[in-house]
mmCIF file of N, CA and C in Angstrom:
data_model
loop_
_atom_site.group_PDB
_atom_site.id
_atom_site.type_symbol
_atom_site.label_atom_id
_atom_site.label_comp_id
_atom_site.label_asym_id
_atom_site.label_seq_id
_atom_site.Cartn_x
_atom_site.Cartn_y
_atom_site.Cartn_z
ATOM 1 N N ASP A 30 87.317 120.721 94.764
ATOM 2 C CA ASP A 30 88.437 121.156 95.570
ATOM 3 C C ASP A 30 89.145 119.964 96.197
ATOM 4 N N GLU A 31 90.433 119.949 96.020
ATOM 5 C CA GLU A 31 91.245 118.903 96.632
ATOM 6 C C GLU A 31 91.873 119.462 97.890
ATOM 7 N N LYS A 32 91.708 118.756 98.998
ATOM 8 C CA LYS A 32 92.268 119.213 100.260
ATOM 9 C C LYS A 32 93.747 118.854 100.330
ATOM 10 N N GLU A 33 94.497 119.747 100.936
ATOM 11 C CA GLU A 33 95.927 119.520 101.137
ATOM 12 C C GLU A 33 96.120 118.550 102.295
ATOM 13 N N LYS A 34 97.027 117.603 102.124
ATOM 14 C CA LYS A 34 97.280 116.613 103.167
ATOM 15 C C LYS A 34 97.980 117.250 104.356
ATOM 16 N N PHE A 35 97.649 116.772 105.522
ATOM 17 C CA PHE A 35 98.295 117.210 106.752
ATOM 18 C C PHE A 35 99.371 116.193 107.082
ATOM 19 N N GLU A 36 100.634 116.577 106.913
ATOM 20 C CA GLU A 36 101.755 115.660 107.104
ATOM 21 C C GLU A 36 102.785 116.248 108.067
ATOM 22 N N PRO A 37 102.492 116.207 109.358
ATOM 23 C CA PRO A 37 103.427 116.798 110.319
ATOM 24 C C PRO A 37 104.779 116.101 110.378
ATOM 25 N N THR A 38 104.832 114.811 110.054
ATOM 26 C CA THR A 38 106.127 114.117 110.111
ATOM 27 C C THR A 38 107.047 114.583 108.978
ATOM 28 N N VAL A 39 106.493 114.872 107.813
ATOM 29 C CA VAL A 39 107.297 115.413 106.709
ATOM 30 C C VAL A 39 107.796 116.804 107.083
ATOM 31 N N PHE A 40 106.918 117.606 107.682
ATOM 32 C CA PHE A 40 107.300 118.938 108.154
ATOM 33 C C PHE A 40 108.428 118.816 109.174
ATOM 34 N N ARG A 41 108.268 117.909 110.163
ATOM 35 C CA ARG A 41 109.294 117.699 111.188
ATOM 36 C C ARG A 41 110.636 117.339 110.568
ATOM 37 N N ASP A 42 110.621 116.411 109.621
ATOM 38 C CA ASP A 42 111.868 115.960 109.009
ATOM 39 C C ASP A 42 112.580 117.108 108.298
ATOM 40 N N THR A 43 111.819 117.963 107.631
ATOM 41 C CA THR A 43 112.396 119.103 106.916
ATOM 42 C C THR A 43 113.016 120.098 107.885
ATOM 43 N N ILE A 44 112.289 120.429 108.943
ATOM 44 C CA ILE A 44 112.788 121.397 109.924
ATOM 45 C C ILE A 44 114.000 120.846 110.671
ATOM 46 N N VAL A 45 113.920 119.615 111.131
ATOM 47 C CA VAL A 45 115.026 119.012 111.888
ATOM 48 C C VAL A 45 116.282 118.923 111.030
ATOM 49 N N GLN A 46 116.142 118.534 109.772
ATOM 50 C CA GLN A 46 117.299 118.453 108.887
ATOM 51 C C GLN A 46 117.953 119.826 108.738
ATOM 52 N N GLY A 47 117.156 120.856 108.525
ATOM 53 C CA GLY A 47 117.700 122.210 108.384
ATOM 54 C C GLY A 47 118.366 122.708 109.648
ATOM 55 N N LEU A 48 117.758 122.441 110.797
ATOM 56 C CA LEU A 48 118.359 122.861 112.066
ATOM 57 C C LEU A 48 119.686 122.155 112.305
ATOM 58 N N ASN A 49 119.725 120.873 112.007
ATOM 59 C CA ASN A 49 120.962 120.112 112.205
ATOM 60 C C ASN A 49 122.056 120.565 111.250
ATOM 61 N N GLU A 50 121.689 120.923 110.031
ATOM 62 C CA GLU A 50 122.680 121.404 109.068
ATOM 63 C C GLU A 50 123.198 122.790 109.435
ATOM 64 N N ALA A 51 122.395 123.590 110.133
ATOM 65 C CA ALA A 51 122.808 124.936 110.530
ATOM 66 C C ALA A 51 123.875 124.905 111.618
ATOM 67 N N GLY A 52 123.997 123.793 112.308
ATOM 68 C CA GLY A 52 125.012 123.685 113.355
ATOM 69 C C GLY A 52 124.630 124.465 114.590
ATOM 70 N N ASN A 53 125.628 124.896 115.329
ATOM 71 C CA ASN A 53 125.399 125.588 116.598
ATOM 72 C C ASN A 53 125.232 127.090 116.446
ATOM 73 N N ASP A 54 125.199 127.591 115.240
ATOM 74 C CA ASP A 54 125.088 129.018 114.972
ATOM 75 C C ASP A 54 123.617 129.435 114.993
ATOM 76 N N LEU A 55 123.196 130.134 116.056
ATOM 77 C CA LEU A 55 121.796 130.535 116.176
ATOM 78 C C LEU A 55 121.381 131.500 115.066
ATOM 79 N N GLU A 56 122.318 132.283 114.564
ATOM 80 C CA GLU A 56 122.001 133.187 113.458
ATOM 81 C C GLU A 56 121.679 132.388 112.189
ATOM 82 N N ALA A 57 122.440 131.327 111.938
ATOM 83 C CA ALA A 57 122.164 130.462 110.784
ATOM 84 C C ALA A 57 120.824 129.745 110.947
ATOM 85 N N ILE A 58 120.504 129.363 112.174
ATOM 86 C CA ILE A 58 119.210 128.729 112.439
ATOM 87 C C ILE A 58 118.080 129.716 112.162
ATOM 88 N N ALA A 59 118.232 130.950 112.613
ATOM 89 C CA ALA A 59 117.208 131.970 112.373
ATOM 90 C C ALA A 59 117.036 132.219 110.876
ATOM 91 N N LYS A 60 118.137 132.283 110.134
ATOM 92 C CA LYS A 60 118.054 132.485 108.681
ATOM 93 C C LYS A 60 117.362 131.308 108.009
ATOM 94 N N PHE A 61 117.670 130.089 108.446
ATOM 95 C CA PHE A 61 117.013 128.913 107.892
ATOM 96 C C PHE A 61 115.504 128.976 108.130
ATOM 97 N N LEU A 62 115.100 129.300 109.363
ATOM 98 C CA LEU A 62 113.676 129.362 109.681
ATOM 99 C C LEU A 62 112.974 130.457 108.887
ATOM 100 N N ASP A 63 113.638 131.609 108.696
ATOM 101 C CA ASP A 63 113.053 132.682 107.880
ATOM 102 C C ASP A 63 112.877 132.247 106.436
ATOM 103 N N ALA A 64 113.899 131.627 105.874
ATOM 104 C CA ALA A 64 113.845 131.205 104.471
ATOM 105 C C ALA A 64 112.827 130.085 104.265
ATOM 106 N N THR A 65 112.747 129.175 105.204
ATOM 107 C CA THR A 65 111.835 128.044 105.086
ATOM 108 C C THR A 65 110.390 128.459 105.302
ATOM 109 N N GLY A 66 110.182 129.526 106.047
ATOM 110 C CA GLY A 66 108.822 129.990 106.330
ATOM 111 C C GLY A 66 108.034 130.339 105.091
ATOM 112 N N SER A 67 108.706 130.741 104.021
ATOM 113 C CA SER A 67 107.991 131.074 102.783
ATOM 114 C C SER A 67 107.560 129.821 102.020
ATOM 115 N N ARG A 68 108.192 128.683 102.307
ATOM 116 C CA ARG A 68 107.851 127.431 101.619
ATOM 117 C C ARG A 68 106.941 126.522 102.432
ATOM 118 N N LEU A 69 107.128 126.531 103.739
ATOM 119 C CA LEU A 69 106.345 125.651 104.606
ATOM 120 C C LEU A 69 105.270 126.457 105.329
ATOM 121 N N ASP A 70 104.177 125.812 105.637
ATOM 122 C CA ASP A 70 103.054 126.472 106.284
ATOM 123 C C ASP A 70 103.221 126.409 107.801
ATOM 124 N N TYR A 71 103.901 127.407 108.363
ATOM 125 C CA TYR A 71 104.147 127.415 109.804
ATOM 126 C C TYR A 71 102.850 127.481 110.600
ATOM 127 N N ARG A 72 101.850 128.149 110.074
ATOM 128 C CA ARG A 72 100.580 128.238 110.805
ATOM 129 C C ARG A 72 99.903 126.875 110.898
ATOM 130 N N ARG A 73 99.938 126.151 109.835
ATOM 131 C CA ARG A 73 99.296 124.836 109.812
ATOM 132 C C ARG A 73 100.005 123.848 110.747
ATOM 133 N N TYR A 74 101.316 123.970 110.839
ATOM 134 C CA TYR A 74 102.123 123.052 111.642
ATOM 135 C C TYR A 74 102.701 123.742 112.877
ATOM 136 N N ALA A 75 101.992 124.710 113.416
ATOM 137 C CA ALA A 75 102.498 125.498 114.546
ATOM 138 C C ALA A 75 102.823 124.631 115.757
ATOM 139 N N ASP A 76 101.971 123.669 116.066
ATOM 140 C CA ASP A 76 102.234 122.796 117.220
ATOM 141 C C ASP A 76 103.504 121.977 117.020
ATOM 142 N N THR A 77 103.684 121.459 115.811
ATOM 143 C CA THR A 77 104.871 120.665 115.506
ATOM 144 C C THR A 77 106.121 121.540 115.573
ATOM 145 N N LEU A 78 106.051 122.747 115.017
ATOM 146 C CA LEU A 78 107.188 123.665 115.051
ATOM 147 C C LEU A 78 107.545 124.014 116.496
ATOM 148 N N PHE A 79 106.548 124.294 117.304
ATOM 149 C CA PHE A 79 106.788 124.604 118.711
ATOM 150 C C PHE A 79 107.456 123.430 119.422
ATOM 151 N N ASP A 80 106.952 122.221 119.197
ATOM 152 C CA ASP A 80 107.555 121.025 119.796
ATOM 153 C C ASP A 80 109.025 120.900 119.427
ATOM 154 N N ILE A 81 109.349 121.127 118.161
ATOM 155 C CA ILE A 81 110.728 120.993 117.691
ATOM 156 C C ILE A 81 111.631 122.048 118.319
ATOM 157 N N LEU A 82 111.168 123.303 118.347
ATOM 158 C CA LEU A 82 111.998 124.382 118.872
ATOM 159 C C LEU A 82 112.189 124.288 120.380
ATOM 160 N N VAL A 83 111.237 123.689 121.078
ATOM 161 C CA VAL A 83 111.357 123.571 122.533
ATOM 162 C C VAL A 83 111.965 122.228 122.934
ATOM 163 N N ALA A 84 111.420 121.123 122.399
ATOM 164 C CA ALA A 84 111.828 119.789 122.868
ATOM 165 C C ALA A 84 112.761 119.049 121.925
ATOM 166 N N GLY A 85 112.915 119.516 120.683
ATOM 167 C CA GLY A 85 113.834 118.863 119.758
ATOM 168 C C GLY A 85 113.199 117.865 118.821
ATOM 169 N N SER A 86 111.908 117.568 118.996
ATOM 170 C CA SER A 86 111.195 116.636 118.134
ATOM 171 C C SER A 86 109.703 116.786 118.394
ATOM 172 N N MET A 87 108.897 116.058 117.639
ATOM 173 C CA MET A 87 107.454 116.080 117.870
ATOM 174 C C MET A 87 107.140 115.398 119.194
ATOM 175 N N LEU A 88 106.083 115.884 119.852
ATOM 176 C CA LEU A 88 105.663 115.305 121.117
ATOM 177 C C LEU A 88 104.301 114.647 120.972
ATOM 178 N N ALA A 89 104.146 113.521 121.637
ATOM 179 C CA ALA A 89 102.856 112.831 121.695
ATOM 180 C C ALA A 89 102.059 113.428 122.855
ATOM 181 N N PRO A 90 100.757 113.194 122.881
ATOM 182 C CA PRO A 90 99.993 113.618 124.058
ATOM 183 C C PRO A 90 100.633 113.028 125.318
ATOM 184 N N GLY A 91 100.790 113.854 126.309
ATOM 185 C CA GLY A 91 101.462 113.414 127.528
ATOM 186 C C GLY A 91 102.907 113.857 127.585
ATOM 187 N N GLY A 92 103.460 114.309 126.466
ATOM 188 C CA GLY A 92 104.787 114.894 126.461
ATOM 189 C C GLY A 92 105.938 113.993 126.079
ATOM 190 N N THR A 93 105.691 112.771 125.656
ATOM 191 C CA THR A 93 106.802 111.922 125.228
ATOM 192 C C THR A 93 107.155 112.238 123.780
ATOM 193 N N ARG A 94 108.428 112.149 123.466
ATOM 194 C CA ARG A 94 108.884 112.447 122.105
ATOM 195 C C ARG A 94 108.549 111.313 121.155
ATOM 196 N N ILE A 95 108.221 111.698 119.912
ATOM 197 C CA ILE A 95 107.885 110.720 118.874
ATOM 198 C C ILE A 95 109.051 110.645 117.893
ATOM 199 N N ASP A 96 110.170 110.129 118.317
ATOM 200 C CA ASP A 96 111.315 110.045 117.415
ATOM 201 C C ASP A 96 111.977 108.671 117.443
ATOM 202 N N ASP A 97 111.548 107.811 118.343
ATOM 203 C CA ASP A 97 112.101 106.456 118.458
ATOM 204 C C ASP A 97 113.625 106.470 118.528
ATOM 205 N N ASN A 98 114.191 107.512 119.131
ATOM 206 C CA ASN A 98 115.644 107.691 119.248
ATOM 207 C C ASN A 98 116.361 107.680 117.902
ATOM 208 N N ASP A 99 115.641 108.026 116.849
ATOM 209 C CA ASP A 99 116.223 108.161 115.514
ATOM 210 C C ASP A 99 116.796 109.577 115.406
ATOM 211 N N LYS A 100 118.107 109.686 115.326
ATOM 212 C CA LYS A 100 118.783 110.990 115.321
ATOM 213 C C LYS A 100 118.387 111.870 114.146
ATOM 214 N N THR A 101 117.855 111.288 113.059
ATOM 215 C CA THR A 101 117.425 112.099 111.921
ATOM 216 C C THR A 101 116.063 112.743 112.167
ATOM 217 N N LYS A 102 115.391 112.351 113.243
ATOM 218 C CA LYS A 102 114.072 112.894 113.562
ATOM 219 C C LYS A 102 114.098 113.807 114.779
ATOM 220 N N MET A 103 115.301 114.132 115.253
ATOM 221 C CA MET A 103 115.434 114.997 116.414
ATOM 222 C C MET A 103 116.632 115.934 116.256
ATOM 223 N N THR A 104 116.569 117.042 116.974
ATOM 224 C CA THR A 104 117.660 118.004 116.934
ATOM 225 C C THR A 104 118.045 118.395 118.357
ATOM 226 N N SER A 105 119.287 118.737 118.529
ATOM 227 C CA SER A 105 119.736 119.217 119.838
ATOM 228 C C SER A 105 119.718 120.746 119.879
ATOM 229 N N HIS A 106 119.279 121.360 118.797
ATOM 230 C CA HIS A 106 119.202 122.823 118.722
ATOM 231 C C HIS A 106 117.807 123.259 119.157
ATOM 232 N N CYS A 107 117.563 123.149 120.472
ATOM 233 C CA CYS A 107 116.262 123.472 121.033
ATOM 234 C C CYS A 107 116.451 123.932 122.476
ATOM 235 N N VAL A 108 115.397 124.429 123.081
ATOM 236 C CA VAL A 108 115.469 124.950 124.443
ATOM 237 C C VAL A 108 115.872 123.862 125.439
ATOM 238 N N PHE A 109 115.354 122.653 125.296
ATOM 239 C CA PHE A 109 115.663 121.591 126.257
ATOM 240 C C PHE A 109 117.147 121.237 126.302
ATOM 241 N N PHE A 110 117.867 121.438 125.215
ATOM 242 C CA PHE A 110 119.288 121.112 125.180
ATOM 243 C C PHE A 110 120.179 122.346 125.356
ATOM 244 N N ALA A 111 119.578 123.508 125.545
ATOM 245 C CA ALA A 111 120.348 124.749 125.710
ATOM 246 C C ALA A 111 121.021 124.767 127.079
ATOM 247 N N ASP A 112 122.088 125.547 127.172
ATOM 248 C CA ASP A 112 122.731 125.736 128.473
ATOM 249 C C ASP A 112 121.716 126.336 129.439
ATOM 250 N N GLU A 113 121.828 125.960 130.689
ATOM 251 C CA GLU A 113 120.869 126.417 131.690
ATOM 252 C C GLU A 113 121.293 127.760 132.271
ATOM 253 N N ASP A 114 121.286 128.776 131.431
ATOM 254 C CA ASP A 114 121.499 130.123 131.919
ATOM 255 C C ASP A 114 120.579 131.087 131.154
ATOM 256 N N HIS A 115 120.373 132.224 131.758
ATOM 257 C CA HIS A 115 119.398 133.189 131.250
ATOM 258 C C HIS A 115 119.701 133.624 129.814
ATOM 259 N N ASP A 116 120.953 133.917 129.515
ATOM 260 C CA ASP A 116 121.320 134.399 128.186
ATOM 261 C C ASP A 116 121.092 133.348 127.102
ATOM 262 N N ALA A 117 121.421 132.109 127.380
ATOM 263 C CA ALA A 117 121.233 131.040 126.389
ATOM 264 C C ALA A 117 119.760 130.856 126.072
ATOM 265 N N ILE A 118 118.917 130.833 127.094
ATOM 266 C CA ILE A 118 117.476 130.667 126.874
ATOM 267 C C ILE A 118 116.910 131.870 126.134
ATOM 268 N N ARG A 119 117.367 133.068 126.468
ATOM 269 C CA ARG A 119 116.897 134.273 125.774
ATOM 270 C C ARG A 119 117.280 134.221 124.291
ATOM 271 N N ASN A 120 118.467 133.742 123.977
ATOM 272 C CA ASN A 120 118.877 133.628 122.581
ATOM 273 C C ASN A 120 117.963 132.669 121.804
ATOM 274 N N TYR A 121 117.610 131.554 122.417
ATOM 275 C CA TYR A 121 116.684 130.614 121.757
ATOM 276 C C TYR A 121 115.302 131.240 121.595
ATOM 277 N N ALA A 122 114.873 132.003 122.577
ATOM 278 C CA ALA A 122 113.566 132.668 122.485
ATOM 279 C C ALA A 122 113.560 133.685 121.350
ATOM 280 N N GLN A 123 114.665 134.375 121.129
ATOM 281 C CA GLN A 123 114.748 135.352 120.057
ATOM 282 C C GLN A 123 114.726 134.653 118.695
ATOM 283 N N VAL A 124 115.294 133.476 118.578
ATOM 284 C CA VAL A 124 115.259 132.722 117.334
ATOM 285 C C VAL A 124 113.833 132.306 117.014
ATOM 286 N N SER A 125 113.060 131.976 118.033
ATOM 287 C CA SER A 125 111.702 131.456 117.855
ATOM 288 C C SER A 125 110.698 132.527 117.463
ATOM 289 N N ARG A 126 111.059 133.768 117.536
ATOM 290 C CA ARG A 126 110.092 134.830 117.224
ATOM 291 C C ARG A 126 109.759 134.905 115.805
#
């Protein structure tokens, strides 16, 4: 049996690229995440996916982002960059379900 490699940075790059290509349309983001879920193992990379959807990139222990300010490794389509009102946060929460 050959074990599958654990590559969270490849997963991050794929998700961030798709989110950035979807633009500001939360419906397009939800469709991207649904379509990608059949190809990528969301369960295996659940922590990385959560980091991206909340903070915009992978987080190191302690909460610092692991993106070296490289715009291709981060997205602004996340809770941290959402407008600070109840409806905006609820919309992001609905996308994450």
